[in-house]
XYZ file of C-alpha atoms in Angstrom:
750
model
C 106.551 107.529 -49.565
C 104.855 108.163 -53.075
C 105.756 111.321 -54.031
C 103.224 113.519 -55.297
C 102.478 117.073 -55.583
C 99.731 118.955 -54.391
C 98.148 122.297 -54.989
C 97.212 124.167 -51.633
C 93.352 123.876 -50.431
C 90.380 123.916 -52.146
C 88.428 127.328 -51.687
C 87.094 128.039 -48.209
C 82.551 127.658 -50.085
C 83.434 124.287 -51.399
C 84.724 122.310 -48.205
C 81.114 121.945 -46.999
C 79.647 119.654 -50.024
C 78.588 120.323 -53.222
C 79.041 122.951 -55.452
C 75.277 123.345 -57.443
C 76.204 126.437 -58.999
C 73.838 126.821 -62.101
C 74.388 128.402 -65.047
C 74.043 128.539 -68.300
C 75.734 125.762 -69.673
C 75.434 124.515 -73.345
C 73.358 122.290 -75.320
C 74.218 118.169 -73.635
C 73.339 116.540 -76.079
C 75.016 118.248 -79.156
C 78.188 117.586 -76.425
C 77.266 114.122 -76.455
C 77.356 113.673 -79.863
C 80.545 115.626 -80.681
C 82.224 112.984 -77.596
C 80.854 110.333 -79.131
C 82.201 111.517 -82.817
C 85.868 112.124 -81.661
C 87.532 109.213 -81.591
C 91.219 109.107 -81.596
C 93.842 106.364 -81.874
C 95.945 105.624 -79.358
C 98.850 103.553 -79.397
C 98.798 99.461 -77.565
C 100.249 98.443 -75.831
C 102.610 95.555 -75.336
C 104.264 93.321 -72.744
C 103.544 92.451 -69.083
C 102.236 96.497 -68.391
C 100.274 97.039 -71.058
C 97.912 95.658 -68.969
C 96.886 95.405 -65.095
C 97.509 92.187 -63.826
C 95.586 89.510 -63.535
C 96.884 89.327 -59.951
C 94.052 89.866 -56.728
C 93.497 93.526 -56.884
C 96.406 94.097 -59.795
C 98.694 93.356 -57.505
C 101.960 93.451 -59.563
C 103.542 89.412 -60.234
C 107.146 89.768 -59.659
C 107.279 85.993 -62.104
C 106.300 87.648 -65.380
C 108.583 90.981 -65.238
C 112.052 90.261 -65.709
C 114.794 92.786 -65.922
C 115.858 94.045 -69.303
C 111.027 94.749 -69.090
C 111.906 98.474 -68.003
C 113.763 100.400 -70.482
C 111.348 99.260 -73.941
C 108.099 98.826 -71.897
C 109.291 102.645 -70.477
C 109.579 103.955 -73.884
C 106.343 102.656 -74.975
C 104.289 103.572 -72.763
C 106.115 107.777 -72.270
C 104.805 106.630 -76.303
C 100.916 106.387 -75.356
C 100.860 108.327 -72.403
C 102.028 110.884 -74.968
C 99.650 110.240 -78.066
C 96.824 110.079 -74.886
C 97.798 114.119 -74.071
C 98.175 114.275 -77.657
C 94.179 113.321 -77.983
C 93.012 115.737 -74.773
C 94.600 118.774 -76.753
C 93.351 118.607 -79.897
C 89.555 117.356 -79.572
C 87.484 119.503 -81.361
C 85.019 119.480 -78.479
C 84.644 122.165 -76.292
C 87.160 121.740 -72.864
C 85.469 120.461 -69.725
C 85.516 118.851 -66.703
C 85.415 115.264 -68.901
C 86.333 115.633 -71.793
C 90.298 118.054 -69.824
C 90.529 117.829 -66.717
C 89.231 114.127 -65.753
C 90.586 112.783 -69.255
C 94.518 114.650 -67.425
C 93.584 112.124 -64.413
C 92.995 108.768 -66.527
C 96.061 109.362 -68.907
C 99.360 107.675 -68.624
C 98.154 104.658 -66.944
C 100.502 101.958 -68.654
C 103.524 104.229 -67.229
C 101.823 104.893 -64.172
C 102.283 101.181 -63.576
C 105.795 100.905 -64.682
C 106.470 103.230 -61.446
C 105.572 101.343 -59.451
C 107.078 98.857 -59.504
C 110.405 99.913 -60.700
C 110.489 102.556 -58.213
C 110.048 99.783 -55.361
C 112.661 97.758 -56.493
C 115.030 100.138 -56.060
C 114.678 101.759 -53.379
C 114.168 98.163 -51.322
C 116.279 95.453 -53.967
C 118.035 96.482 -56.325
C 120.648 95.489 -58.417
C 123.370 97.271 -60.478
C 120.896 96.441 -63.363
C 118.371 97.950 -62.183
C 121.130 100.593 -60.946
C 122.322 101.675 -64.146
C 118.285 101.354 -65.589
C 117.247 104.003 -63.109
C 120.146 106.845 -64.496
C 119.530 106.074 -67.964
C 115.108 106.371 -67.675
C 114.889 109.613 -64.636
C 116.303 112.217 -67.032
C 114.280 110.906 -69.572
C 110.642 110.397 -66.962
C 111.345 114.275 -66.123
C 111.882 115.301 -69.721
C 108.452 113.511 -70.795
C 106.979 114.818 -67.595
C 108.041 117.942 -68.365
C 106.466 118.037 -72.007
C 103.116 117.472 -70.530
C 103.515 120.004 -67.406
C 104.398 122.748 -69.866
C 102.799 122.782 -72.458
C 101.128 125.903 -73.382
C 97.929 123.503 -75.310
C 97.505 121.507 -72.655
C 97.469 124.080 -69.789
C 95.350 126.959 -72.498
C 92.267 123.484 -72.241
C 93.355 123.906 -68.124
C 92.710 127.136 -68.287
C 89.451 127.205 -69.311
C 87.856 125.053 -67.212
C 89.812 126.361 -64.282
C 88.494 130.583 -65.756
C 84.414 128.600 -66.181
C 84.345 126.720 -62.770
C 81.900 129.023 -61.155
C 79.734 128.480 -63.542
C 80.428 124.255 -63.121
C 78.312 121.695 -60.732
C 80.759 120.075 -59.372
C 82.091 117.317 -56.209
C 84.679 119.102 -53.895
C 86.400 116.454 -55.060
C 85.809 117.578 -58.486
C 86.833 120.828 -57.492
C 89.875 120.400 -55.823
C 91.066 117.605 -58.816
C 90.932 120.756 -60.991
C 92.453 123.817 -58.593
C 95.650 121.386 -58.028
C 96.100 120.231 -61.640
C 95.351 124.550 -62.659
C 98.206 125.118 -59.858
C 100.749 122.234 -60.413
C 100.323 123.129 -63.678
C 100.855 127.111 -62.585
C 103.790 125.524 -60.329
C 105.549 123.467 -62.501
C 105.905 126.996 -64.880
C 102.444 127.208 -67.715
C 102.651 130.102 -67.132
C 106.294 131.280 -67.846
C 107.737 132.529 -70.521
C 108.728 130.347 -73.880
C 112.278 130.950 -73.085
C 111.765 130.563 -69.112
C 110.165 127.101 -69.566
C 112.568 125.901 -71.571
C 115.186 126.543 -68.470
C 112.606 125.244 -65.936
C 113.545 121.308 -68.352
C 116.939 121.940 -69.156
C 117.417 121.991 -64.989
C 115.227 120.050 -64.227
C 116.788 117.179 -66.210
C 119.852 118.270 -64.438
C 118.715 117.814 -61.053
C 116.727 114.254 -62.395
C 120.791 113.630 -62.718
C 121.571 114.416 -60.366
C 120.060 113.840 -57.829
C 120.178 110.139 -59.214
C 123.169 109.827 -58.716
C 123.362 111.581 -55.304
C 121.006 108.326 -54.034
C 123.529 105.528 -55.768
C 126.179 107.702 -54.669
C 124.958 107.855 -50.960
C 123.669 103.734 -50.248
C 126.632 102.850 -51.639
C 128.465 104.821 -49.314
C 125.992 103.037 -46.372
C 126.433 99.763 -47.991
C 129.550 99.147 -50.186
C 132.124 99.855 -47.098
C 131.521 99.164 -43.512
C 133.422 99.503 -41.209
C 136.323 97.346 -40.385
C 137.653 95.907 -37.492
C 140.666 93.623 -37.235
C 139.817 91.975 -33.684
C 137.598 90.155 -31.473
C 138.826 92.220 -29.012
C 137.876 96.256 -30.388
C 133.794 94.382 -30.472
C 134.245 93.655 -26.758
C 130.784 94.471 -25.799
C 128.701 92.926 -28.548
C 126.735 89.995 -28.388
C 127.631 86.732 -29.906
C 125.546 86.951 -32.830
C 126.789 91.244 -33.639
C 129.623 89.451 -33.517
C 129.412 86.428 -35.789
C 127.337 88.530 -38.233
C 130.545 91.066 -37.575
C 132.647 87.905 -38.790
C 129.795 86.443 -41.679
C 130.056 90.326 -43.524
C 134.178 90.655 -43.269
C 134.226 87.422 -44.976
C 131.505 88.601 -47.690
C 133.538 91.679 -49.009
C 137.184 89.787 -48.773
C 137.983 90.674 -45.138
C 138.592 87.131 -44.099
C 139.793 86.911 -40.856
C 138.234 90.119 -39.977
C 135.238 91.508 -38.293
C 133.118 94.288 -40.562
C 130.069 96.538 -38.835
C 127.728 97.975 -41.847
C 126.332 101.371 -41.482
C 123.182 102.319 -40.913
C 121.144 105.209 -42.955
C 121.714 107.999 -39.695
C 125.004 109.657 -38.313
C 123.866 107.682 -34.616
C 125.037 103.883 -35.046
C 122.687 101.567 -33.149
C 125.981 99.009 -31.676
C 127.779 102.354 -30.637
C 126.294 101.676 -26.240
C 127.392 97.867 -26.392
C 130.971 98.681 -27.381
C 133.196 99.255 -24.450
C 135.845 99.980 -26.454
C 136.544 103.603 -26.908
C 138.971 103.884 -29.748
C 136.906 101.242 -32.076
C 133.506 103.578 -31.087
C 135.525 107.024 -32.926
C 136.580 104.717 -35.437
C 132.656 103.413 -36.024
C 131.434 107.016 -35.640
C 133.398 109.118 -37.999
C 132.993 107.267 -40.597
C 129.440 107.199 -39.821
C 129.808 111.070 -39.936
C 132.647 111.712 -42.924
C 130.672 109.439 -45.048
C 130.547 110.348 -48.607
C 132.666 113.358 -47.628
C 136.119 112.725 -50.053
C 137.251 110.816 -46.873
C 136.809 107.727 -48.516
C 136.408 107.595 -52.265
C 133.012 108.548 -52.763
C 132.209 111.986 -52.727
C 128.656 113.665 -52.831
C 129.871 117.692 -52.330
C 129.680 118.650 -55.811
C 126.430 117.065 -56.136
C 124.870 118.805 -52.874
C 126.142 122.893 -54.421
C 125.314 121.711 -57.944
C 121.033 120.288 -56.768
C 121.748 123.881 -54.267
C 123.093 126.051 -57.282
C 120.156 124.823 -59.629
C 117.095 124.744 -57.089
C 117.840 127.945 -56.378
C 117.403 128.857 -59.896
C 114.956 126.920 -60.835
C 113.024 128.784 -58.108
C 113.822 132.280 -59.004
C 112.002 132.145 -62.920
C 109.125 132.035 -60.712
C 110.389 135.382 -58.614
C 110.480 133.104 -55.317
C 114.306 134.225 -53.125
C 115.158 130.548 -52.454
C 114.158 127.113 -53.024
C 112.677 127.069 -49.962
C 109.772 129.739 -50.661
C 109.675 127.822 -54.221
C 109.313 124.046 -52.762
C 107.237 125.518 -50.279
C 103.337 126.299 -52.332
C 101.196 123.529 -51.246
C 102.616 123.014 -47.399
C 100.461 123.047 -44.451
C 102.494 125.537 -42.668
C 102.876 127.429 -46.222
C 105.909 129.832 -45.526
C 109.645 128.773 -45.057
C 109.158 131.266 -42.005
C 105.364 129.575 -40.512
C 108.202 126.416 -41.084
C 111.566 128.023 -38.736
C 109.337 130.510 -36.079
C 107.885 126.351 -35.464
C 111.242 125.252 -35.276
C 113.466 128.033 -33.381
C 111.340 128.330 -31.006
C 112.123 125.301 -29.358
C 116.247 125.943 -29.030
C 116.225 127.485 -26.805
C 114.690 125.336 -23.818
C 116.779 122.392 -26.239
C 120.028 123.941 -25.671
C 120.135 124.082 -22.082
C 119.262 120.579 -22.345
C 121.856 119.405 -24.492
C 124.696 121.594 -21.965
C 122.410 119.608 -18.869
C 122.839 116.367 -20.789
C 126.053 116.439 -21.947
C 127.399 117.178 -18.133
C 125.594 114.006 -17.122
C 126.933 111.854 -19.175
C 130.640 113.640 -19.031
C 130.565 112.901 -14.838
C 128.807 109.550 -15.599
C 132.472 108.833 -17.349
C 133.900 110.189 -14.680
C 132.692 108.257 -12.290
C 133.877 105.129 -14.682
C 136.737 105.102 -13.707
C 136.881 107.817 -17.908
C 139.629 111.668 -17.765
C 137.471 113.239 -20.811
C 134.946 115.014 -21.366
C 132.003 113.368 -23.468
C 132.210 113.177 -26.654
C 129.342 112.121 -30.130
C 130.507 108.383 -30.156
C 130.342 108.102 -25.885
C 126.776 110.017 -25.407
C 124.382 107.124 -26.035
C 126.734 104.829 -24.250
C 126.276 106.458 -20.927
C 123.105 107.334 -21.727
C 122.251 104.085 -22.323
C 123.845 103.649 -18.658
C 121.824 106.766 -17.140
C 118.898 105.666 -18.004
C 119.700 101.994 -16.559
C 120.652 103.547 -13.146
C 117.887 105.915 -13.353
C 114.432 104.732 -14.683
C 116.301 100.473 -14.072
C 115.827 100.490 -17.535
C 117.738 97.267 -19.487
C 117.792 97.579 -23.705
C 117.911 94.431 -24.333
C 116.330 93.075 -21.463
C 113.037 95.215 -23.106
C 114.148 93.021 -26.580
C 113.219 89.707 -25.407
C 109.674 91.151 -24.996
C 109.313 91.103 -28.453
C 109.726 88.761 -31.464
C 108.690 90.737 -34.504
C 105.802 88.285 -35.524
C 103.896 89.001 -32.854
C 104.318 92.661 -33.420
C 102.859 92.818 -36.269
C 100.077 90.150 -35.677
C 99.363 90.433 -32.365
C 100.399 94.642 -31.987
C 99.642 96.026 -34.440
C 96.792 94.672 -36.287
C 95.108 93.695 -32.850
C 95.171 97.389 -32.904
C 93.763 97.297 -36.663
C 91.011 95.614 -35.709
C 90.047 97.083 -32.482
C 89.866 101.135 -33.377
C 89.061 100.051 -36.384
C 87.683 97.439 -37.213
C 90.150 95.367 -39.716
C 90.769 91.372 -39.839
C 94.615 90.151 -41.823
C 95.005 87.590 -43.255
C 98.867 85.396 -43.715
C 98.407 84.930 -47.099
C 101.265 82.119 -50.208
C 100.082 82.834 -53.063
C 101.278 86.474 -54.110
C 104.379 86.591 -55.691
C 106.697 88.582 -54.550
C 109.868 90.201 -55.550
C 112.538 88.717 -52.271
C 111.851 85.619 -49.688
C 111.435 87.951 -46.598
C 108.516 89.408 -47.716
C 105.078 88.092 -46.173
C 101.342 89.058 -47.520
C 98.239 89.515 -45.864
C 94.581 89.941 -46.886
C 93.180 92.737 -45.938
C 89.224 92.988 -44.696
C 86.823 95.900 -43.525
C 85.066 96.690 -40.526
C 81.552 94.652 -42.898
C 84.368 92.012 -43.534
C 84.745 93.308 -47.586
C 88.069 92.867 -48.551
C 90.022 96.370 -48.675
C 92.680 95.828 -49.813
C 96.429 93.440 -49.442
C 99.562 93.591 -47.313
C 103.161 93.688 -48.202
C 105.411 93.940 -45.082
C 109.439 93.543 -46.039
C 111.399 93.797 -42.285
C 114.307 93.046 -42.986
C 118.392 95.018 -43.596
C 119.567 93.891 -46.142
C 122.598 95.810 -49.320
C 119.625 95.826 -52.196
C 117.823 98.015 -49.631
C 118.698 102.031 -48.889
C 118.603 102.652 -45.953
C 115.132 103.699 -43.825
C 111.441 102.908 -44.060
C 108.608 103.783 -45.914
C 105.414 102.865 -47.011
C 104.013 103.298 -50.360
C 101.569 101.855 -52.835
C 101.670 99.817 -55.823
C 98.073 100.061 -56.920
C 95.861 103.088 -55.047
C 92.575 103.654 -53.734
C 90.031 105.051 -56.508
C 86.336 104.689 -57.338
C 87.436 106.156 -61.147
C 88.970 103.217 -62.329
C 87.322 100.402 -59.326
C 90.450 100.036 -57.752
C 90.795 99.038 -53.972
C 94.933 99.514 -52.658
C 98.091 97.215 -52.570
C 100.162 98.136 -50.195
C 103.542 97.925 -48.724
C 105.855 98.749 -46.053
C 109.652 99.147 -45.552
C 112.018 98.774 -42.731
C 115.848 97.686 -42.104
C 115.634 95.776 -39.477
C 118.960 94.053 -38.195
C 118.055 90.297 -38.608
C 119.457 88.264 -36.300
C 121.215 84.618 -37.568
C 119.525 81.689 -39.081
C 117.340 79.936 -36.901
C 118.143 82.238 -33.895
C 114.207 84.159 -32.437
C 113.655 87.002 -34.805
C 113.508 90.090 -32.053
C 113.432 93.917 -32.493
C 114.405 96.821 -30.236
C 111.403 99.375 -28.653
C 112.618 102.018 -31.180
C 111.698 99.531 -33.672
C 108.642 98.441 -32.295
C 107.299 102.347 -32.042
C 108.737 102.320 -36.421
C 106.424 99.490 -37.215
C 102.873 101.260 -35.872
C 104.379 103.582 -37.131
C 104.903 102.550 -41.621
C 101.658 100.983 -40.180
C 99.942 104.121 -40.042
C 100.338 105.517 -43.237
C 99.299 101.509 -44.311
C 95.860 102.498 -42.662
C 96.332 106.569 -44.315
C 95.707 104.055 -47.853
C 94.010 101.088 -47.253
C 91.078 104.221 -46.003
C 91.844 106.130 -48.920
C 88.320 107.140 -50.402
C 88.596 108.754 -53.211
C 87.581 109.444 -56.839
C 90.951 110.499 -58.595
C 94.032 108.748 -57.314
C 96.185 112.088 -57.289
C 94.290 112.906 -54.630
C 94.235 109.281 -53.075
C 95.198 108.259 -49.370
C 98.383 109.975 -48.635
C 98.608 112.332 -51.872
C 98.479 114.912 -49.047
C 100.710 117.899 -48.618
C 104.978 116.677 -47.522
C 104.090 118.609 -43.468
C 100.478 116.189 -42.799
C 101.786 113.130 -44.683
C 103.289 111.871 -41.412
C 100.897 113.367 -39.193
C 99.043 109.950 -39.065
C 102.027 107.828 -39.716
C 102.936 108.595 -36.149
C 99.900 109.384 -33.940
C 99.645 105.501 -34.249
C 102.587 104.837 -32.791
C 100.943 106.268 -28.898
C 99.323 102.313 -29.114
C 102.687 99.776 -28.884
C 101.722 100.828 -25.416
C 98.910 101.339 -25.103
C 97.472 99.094 -22.354
C 95.566 96.200 -23.873
C 97.295 96.261 -27.276
C 101.135 95.947 -24.943
C 100.035 93.213 -22.934
C 98.961 91.234 -25.878
C 101.630 90.917 -28.381
C 104.735 91.479 -26.010
C 105.862 88.382 -24.417
C 108.846 87.127 -23.156
C 110.044 85.424 -25.726
C 111.177 82.260 -23.931
C 108.780 82.187 -21.384
C 105.760 83.684 -22.316
C 105.294 86.481 -19.732
C 103.585 89.583 -20.494
C 105.683 92.760 -20.437
C 105.388 93.888 -16.709
C 103.883 97.059 -15.579
C 106.761 98.254 -13.951
C 108.642 98.375 -17.592
C 106.977 100.229 -19.698
C 107.080 102.709 -17.125
C 110.084 103.303 -17.127
C 110.428 103.151 -21.131
C 107.724 105.814 -20.875
C 109.524 107.778 -17.663
C 112.899 107.067 -19.596
C 111.568 108.404 -22.966
C 111.566 111.851 -22.062
C 116.007 111.680 -20.919
C 118.647 112.066 -22.834
C 116.296 114.894 -25.177
C 119.574 116.910 -25.700
C 120.394 114.034 -28.309
C 117.134 112.255 -30.023
C 115.127 115.673 -30.165
C 118.613 117.590 -31.242
C 120.346 116.181 -33.327
C 116.104 116.205 -35.819
C 115.750 119.688 -35.288
C 119.447 120.560 -36.454
C 118.976 118.728 -39.320
C 115.770 119.978 -40.108
C 117.056 123.658 -39.698
C 120.675 122.659 -41.636
C 117.388 121.011 -45.156
C 116.182 125.230 -44.698
C 119.422 126.721 -44.473
C 120.261 124.542 -48.209
C 116.945 125.537 -48.648
C 116.765 128.746 -48.714
C 119.989 130.624 -50.760
C 119.595 132.687 -53.392
C 121.113 131.814 -56.751
C 124.718 134.496 -55.686
C 124.713 132.393 -52.279
C 124.116 129.729 -54.221
C 127.210 130.401 -56.897
C 129.338 130.790 -53.745
C 129.602 128.185 -52.831
C 132.156 126.147 -54.958
C 133.570 124.007 -53.818
C 133.706 120.632 -51.665
C 135.077 122.426 -49.138
C 133.290 125.451 -49.559
C 130.017 122.600 -48.930
C 131.952 121.299 -45.912
C 132.136 125.361 -44.763
C 128.141 126.662 -45.210
C 127.229 122.672 -43.298
C 129.303 124.151 -40.149
C 128.694 127.140 -40.143
C 125.092 126.642 -40.811
C 125.117 124.559 -38.065
C 126.739 126.735 -35.314
C 124.087 129.342 -36.543
C 121.524 127.414 -35.133
C 123.375 128.020 -31.091
C 122.952 124.234 -30.214
C 126.110 122.162 -29.674
C 126.196 120.952 -33.080
C 129.808 118.752 -31.988
C 127.895 116.875 -29.307
C 124.684 116.628 -30.975
C 125.695 116.692 -34.635
C 122.417 116.528 -36.967
C 121.104 112.974 -37.953
C 122.103 113.888 -41.542
C 124.535 114.801 -42.629
C 124.961 117.337 -46.139
C 126.190 114.812 -48.184
C 124.048 111.590 -46.892
C 120.826 113.386 -46.136
C 119.111 111.142 -48.570
C 115.677 112.752 -47.745
C 116.894 116.418 -49.810
C 118.983 114.799 -51.839
C 118.388 111.945 -53.564
C 114.680 113.568 -55.395
C 114.559 116.339 -57.752
C 111.864 117.899 -54.497
C 111.139 114.642 -51.984
C 111.571 116.166 -48.489
C 114.135 118.973 -49.691
C 113.155 122.683 -47.657
C 110.316 119.682 -45.540
C 112.938 117.738 -43.314
C 111.015 119.852 -40.971
C 107.494 118.569 -41.475
C 108.219 115.727 -38.438
C 108.460 118.863 -36.514
C 104.806 119.916 -37.250
C 103.664 116.565 -37.301
C 103.955 115.487 -34.227
C 103.173 118.173 -32.958
C 100.180 117.745 -34.873
C 100.052 113.854 -32.853
C 101.125 114.496 -29.711
C 97.911 116.971 -29.585
C 95.400 113.953 -30.992
C 97.204 111.377 -28.325
C 96.238 113.933 -26.386
C 92.712 113.838 -27.864
C 91.679 109.881 -28.197
C 93.632 109.591 -24.076
C 90.483 112.711 -23.261
C 88.654 110.814 -25.037
C 88.299 106.723 -23.647
C 91.383 105.455 -26.498
C 91.315 102.884 -27.800
C 87.713 102.387 -28.698
C 85.915 102.004 -32.659
C 84.242 105.530 -31.908
C 87.293 106.991 -31.631
C 88.652 104.515 -34.148
C 86.102 105.048 -36.628
C 86.022 109.324 -35.654
C 88.994 109.669 -36.920
C 89.225 107.101 -40.431
C 86.437 109.402 -41.080
C 87.608 113.074 -40.267
C 91.531 112.449 -41.749
C 92.614 109.663 -42.588
C 89.566 108.538 -45.376
C 90.096 111.982 -46.790
C 93.092 111.734 -49.017
C 94.044 115.725 -50.250
C 90.490 117.186 -50.804
C 90.651 119.436 -48.041
C 92.429 122.209 -45.759
C 94.056 120.493 -42.841
C 93.751 122.982 -40.425
C 89.988 122.311 -41.232
C 90.436 118.518 -41.179
C 91.834 118.434 -38.157
C 90.160 121.129 -36.204
C 86.950 117.775 -37.939
C 88.806 115.602 -36.108
C 90.065 117.386 -32.793
C 87.294 120.331 -33.459
C 89.643 122.433 -32.229
C 93.513 124.090 -34.320
C 96.022 122.157 -32.910
C 98.325 122.968 -29.903
C 101.856 122.990 -29.819
C 101.673 122.273 -26.174
C 101.691 119.059 -25.593
C 104.605 118.004 -28.080
C 107.225 119.320 -26.316
C 105.538 118.216 -22.813
C 106.168 114.982 -23.675
C 109.931 115.566 -25.113
C 110.023 116.307 -21.423
C 111.005 120.516 -22.873
C 108.588 121.911 -20.332
C 106.600 120.779 -18.509
C 103.048 120.978 -17.908
C 102.654 123.373 -14.779
C 104.871 125.251 -16.884
C 102.820 125.157 -19.714
C 101.023 128.558 -18.489
C 104.389 130.494 -19.129
C 105.790 128.852 -22.079
C 106.053 130.771 -25.208
C 104.190 127.803 -27.333
C 101.661 126.731 -24.646
C 98.689 129.754 -25.939
C 97.465 127.269 -28.223
C 98.289 129.494 -30.547
C 100.515 128.457 -34.302
C 101.213 130.358 -37.092
C 99.340 130.085 -39.812
C 96.336 127.921 -38.119
C 93.266 130.655 -38.807
C 91.236 128.070 -40.514
C 89.693 130.080 -43.087
């Protein structure tokens, strides 16, 4: 996702419409003459990134970009951006909204064009050279942006406009941009002393270097260190295609005649359930679990310790107790305690579920002739077996109904047409950064071009793990730009000539990521920095999650879920089994996410002294262990979705999802409550889609998030539908649940 820091909500008085407070103002004619007289000399850029692309909607032309372009372009773009900022500071006219706030918004356009392409490629199709450039340029970019956000003279102009806001006539979005600009600079350190600002700059530079190093190390530990098996027998249970892929990867890595399995992003590995050899299962799992912890030549533990210490030190400079308190300034939840209370209230029911499910799995092992208790590497093998028996669900048989092209075009696109009136046209004229990428023009409900969509579905060593959405071009009425958006997934690619089938999990992910894309396509903002998905970290996942509901909506499902050989539509009974089985195994599925979110908060809650005491790799391990044990969950049976050593969400960028991984749970609460609203109001209809678009998807980061949800649903959010969906509380038990009263900490609409 794009990482933009947004401020807290605008004043409640500004949320309802334009601000029309008219007080004494200066002479407009005199101000216009003064502005016209000021014509600063801004250097012109050269090279590809100096101007907008000449492709449709300014999409990037990858045929005209080489790796050697980036460093010179970056140096030039930072120089131009700095000159633009100097021009704002030196403007002899009194600071006003246009010559200061909008001017800051406009500055740095060349730099923005480089960033959107460069960081798209380092995430999805990197090379050794791009990694080298990233290592070199990241601290320079941090220093550059710090020099702007921490510039006292620039802040003085921003503050002058901000302090005069009551006497100004602004739209709601103007008011939000002003508040965002001011609050972002304050959060960066504009109100600190000169010495403190210098300390912040030094910390930011170090964090940029360390988090880039962490990101590259974590990716190397995943993509460059596959697990090697000597014999085919060790891989018994895997499909012929999986075994062939393992043999091919081993050859590619220099292990001819052996078999290699590449690690996936999370602690659990997708091939484990199919593997019959328990020792082989344990080997694969332990390689994943011990990734980047010094078991091999990759060790991120001291990077983690240094990052945690620097974050705690930075928070202290702002008078905050810990990094979480500092980082959550613009979140929907606002305070660490709100997020912690939200998660911790789930722990008792979740712990009981883990113990109950573990006992079921150990019993299944005994029934299978095994004389051992379930371990993490056994869990999904026997959980899937119980699913198959209890729900008569065969995961491999389910996959046969999900052909990737149909999932996208006849499923996701079909949903978008029925709900929002969108249509799509595949195109072959746009250059792409990898042959696996396909592109589509997206047309709006009135037939006009809405944007361009890039789809990059397959796993490859040059791509980091996970799935995400971002923009090559942001929507902005100020610039007259429409969104150019990409989705990136990590689906294992079928061998050449084979039909590309996908698991139901990847079906859900495809709908999820396109939910992010819709959030971007429906952006209707004047300013890029408030546009589309430029929302709080604990809100941005909500619109994407709610779109997962349409993956199994009957009319959508019947349009895309066709057997790859017979063309038969997936039987209703199979879907009923999928949905019934979804509530089983929540001890693991939900538990590993809750543990990761709570582990993130533990790292983010360290004081400077506590962080300083974690000064060896062994102490990093001990802190992680102690933190997980304090949760009261069965952590040896259900390890967190990510251990600290490869938790890229929270350690691979200066901020990222740190003190924010809880967002996936928080937004699931909003998602499940929204699904309830859709169902109660008729489901997949244009009326419902237009309402959701108007109240949520088109609003960007322009208003209070609780107010936004209330505008959509007509009420505050309720956590109960999420717990029911997870099988942690039954519908008829909701009235007795501690968390079923519809009240959420901080949910009052002001």
